[in-house]
Structures are given as C-alpha cells and as structure tokens.
Amino acid sequence: MCQSCETPAATTADEAKAAGLDFVVQGMTCGGCATKVTNAVQGVSGVTDVTVDITGGKLSVTGSADEAAITAAVEGVGYAVARA
C-alpha cells in the first residue's frame, strides 16, 4: 500500500505487464510499415504505449494487453512477429 495515497501496491504480475513486452517484427522497412504496426497494436485492448524501432525491427508494448492479442494484431497487418 502506498503510504501517500493509500493505493494498493502493484503485484509482481502487474509490474511485469507495466514493464512491457518486447517483440521482433520482420519486414518493417519504412515509416509506413511502422505506422501500420503501431496503429494495429494501439487498437489492442490494454495497450498503453507502443514504440517501434524500424532499424532494429523491434516493437515494445507497455500495458496489460495479452501477448497473443498483440501477436495477432501484428500478423493481421502482414508482418511476422516473435517475442524478443
């Protein structure tokens, strides 16, 4: 419990989800690709932040979204994806 605002402390699972999930996305080669992936992942329930690195082919997602839902969103716009 937070002593200042009396908010319950985050559980380890909550902290892990808030820390984010990292993925490798194959086939992203331009800003348009990054925008497609970003928009698809932002549409997943529970996603609070999305960061895409085109050069490294990396995707970082913060929030409480399910890994399978994120993977399905990326695959749905035509890219292969795997956990980093």
XYZ file of C-alpha atoms in Angstrom:
84
model
C 0.000 0.000 0.000
C 1.312 3.419 -0.920
C 1.704 5.456 2.261
C 0.980 8.736 0.446
C -2.248 7.953 -1.411
C -3.288 4.578 0.040
C -3.335 2.936 -3.403
C -2.769 -0.828 -3.224
C 0.743 -1.824 -4.252
C 1.141 -3.404 -7.688
C 1.599 -7.141 -7.741
C 4.593 -8.706 -9.435
C 2.396 -9.715 -12.396
C 1.063 -6.163 -12.678
C 4.598 -4.794 -12.568
C 5.741 -7.215 -15.273
C 2.890 -6.188 -17.558
C 3.531 -2.499 -16.893
C 7.198 -3.055 -17.734
C 6.178 -4.160 -21.202
C 6.666 -6.822 -23.800
C 9.345 -6.753 -26.487
C 8.985 -8.289 -29.938
C 10.983 -8.655 -33.154
C 8.968 -7.765 -36.256
C 10.179 -8.972 -39.660
C 9.542 -6.945 -42.780
C 9.253 -3.420 -41.361
C 11.339 -1.332 -43.740
C 9.870 2.186 -43.675
C 7.832 4.690 -41.724
C 4.654 3.424 -43.364
C 5.355 -0.069 -42.052
C 5.977 1.303 -38.567
C 2.713 3.254 -38.689
C 0.739 0.146 -39.723
C 2.223 -1.894 -36.880
C 1.803 0.920 -34.350
C -1.839 1.526 -35.270
C -2.637 -2.185 -35.182
C -1.093 -2.673 -31.748
C -2.631 0.511 -30.326
C -6.008 -0.994 -31.174
C -5.412 -3.926 -28.810
C -7.283 -3.646 -25.523
C -4.926 -2.936 -22.613
C -2.117 -1.370 -24.651
C -0.987 1.938 -23.149
C 2.168 2.651 -25.169
C 3.790 1.384 -28.375
C 7.360 2.011 -29.527
C 8.667 0.812 -32.895
C 12.323 0.756 -33.993
C 12.378 0.293 -37.771
C 16.152 -0.114 -37.974
C 16.261 -2.897 -35.395
C 12.876 -4.370 -36.289
C 11.808 -4.041 -32.669
C 8.418 -3.458 -31.100
C 7.940 -2.585 -27.432
C 4.480 -2.604 -25.903
C 3.503 -1.334 -22.473
C 0.245 -2.120 -20.720
C -1.831 -5.083 -19.666
C -2.517 -6.486 -23.141
C -2.239 -10.192 -23.807
C 0.821 -11.321 -25.788
C -1.334 -13.405 -28.141
C -3.554 -10.407 -28.931
C -0.518 -8.262 -29.762
C 0.937 -11.000 -31.959
C -2.389 -11.417 -33.768
C -2.616 -7.663 -34.397
C 0.865 -7.521 -35.948
C 0.288 -10.641 -38.040
C -3.069 -9.217 -39.091
C -1.354 -6.330 -40.886
C 1.055 -8.674 -42.659
C 4.194 -8.958 -40.552
C 5.890 -11.919 -38.886
C 6.450 -11.337 -35.176
C 8.149 -13.156 -32.295
C 9.000 -12.363 -28.691
C 12.430 -10.764 -28.348
